[in-house]
Amino acid sequence: PTFSFGSSSSNLSGGASASGISSGFNFAPAPMAAAPAPGTNVKISLSPVPAPSLTVAKAATSNNNDGDEDDEPLPPEEKTELASADDDWDSLLTVKVRAYNYRNDNLPRKFAGGALKVQQHKESKKRRMVLRDGAGKVWINIGIFRGMNFTKKQQASKTGSRPAGNITFVGINDKDRGGEMFTLVCAMEDLDGFHKILEESST
């Protein structure tokens, strides 16, 4: 905006243009109105001037929590429903993992992370791997079948970093995509026990 500190014939009183949109700020004194004649009733309005409305734009934030979308707490009824989804399953092992899959270029992509459970159905005795995020979204639900091959490996670690290992296998996490290769990375101290129960589940 432009600032005018002198009088100008093009500025209207009050700093408004003829179209009703302010085009600048006029600090020149407005001409004084003539005093009312004696005996004239003068009405003075005490109505408050409405404040200008302010629109605050909310910046979009990115959520980098492993493909997790909304990670807000679940309401009580949804927590109950989520817990009941495991009522028919016994947990055999829980291990913290980082999960990777491979696409057309054969490069690993991390798509999930958290506490993975190896579970067994109470009646059918079928086993599966399940991983949910804090909001209850299922990222891994892979059945363990006879003949599946689980390859374990110790990862090369940087100096000072915690030793880790991984287990690679082919499984079905999405029926539309079919069989995919997955790698689950875990702490080195969890690797042998994790691999052992997967091997037992596939025989």
PDB file of C-alpha atoms in Angstrom, residues 101-109:
ATOM      1  CA  ASN A 101       8.915 -54.693   1.229  1.00  0.00           C
ATOM      2  CA  TYR A 102      10.196 -54.727  -2.335  1.00  0.00           C
ATOM      3  CA  ARG A 103       8.548 -53.502  -5.499  1.00  0.00           C
ATOM      4  CA  ASN A 104       9.430 -53.567  -9.194  1.00  0.00           C
ATOM      5  CA  ASP A 105      12.902 -52.077  -8.740  1.00  0.00           C
ATOM      6  CA  ASN A 106      13.774 -54.625  -6.015  1.00  0.00           C
ATOM      7  CA  LEU A 107      14.750 -51.854  -3.599  1.00  0.00           C
ATOM      8  CA  PRO A 108      13.619 -52.198   0.022  1.00  0.00           C
ATOM      9  CA  ARG A 109      11.056 -49.669   1.221  1.00  0.00           C
TER      10      ARG A 109
END
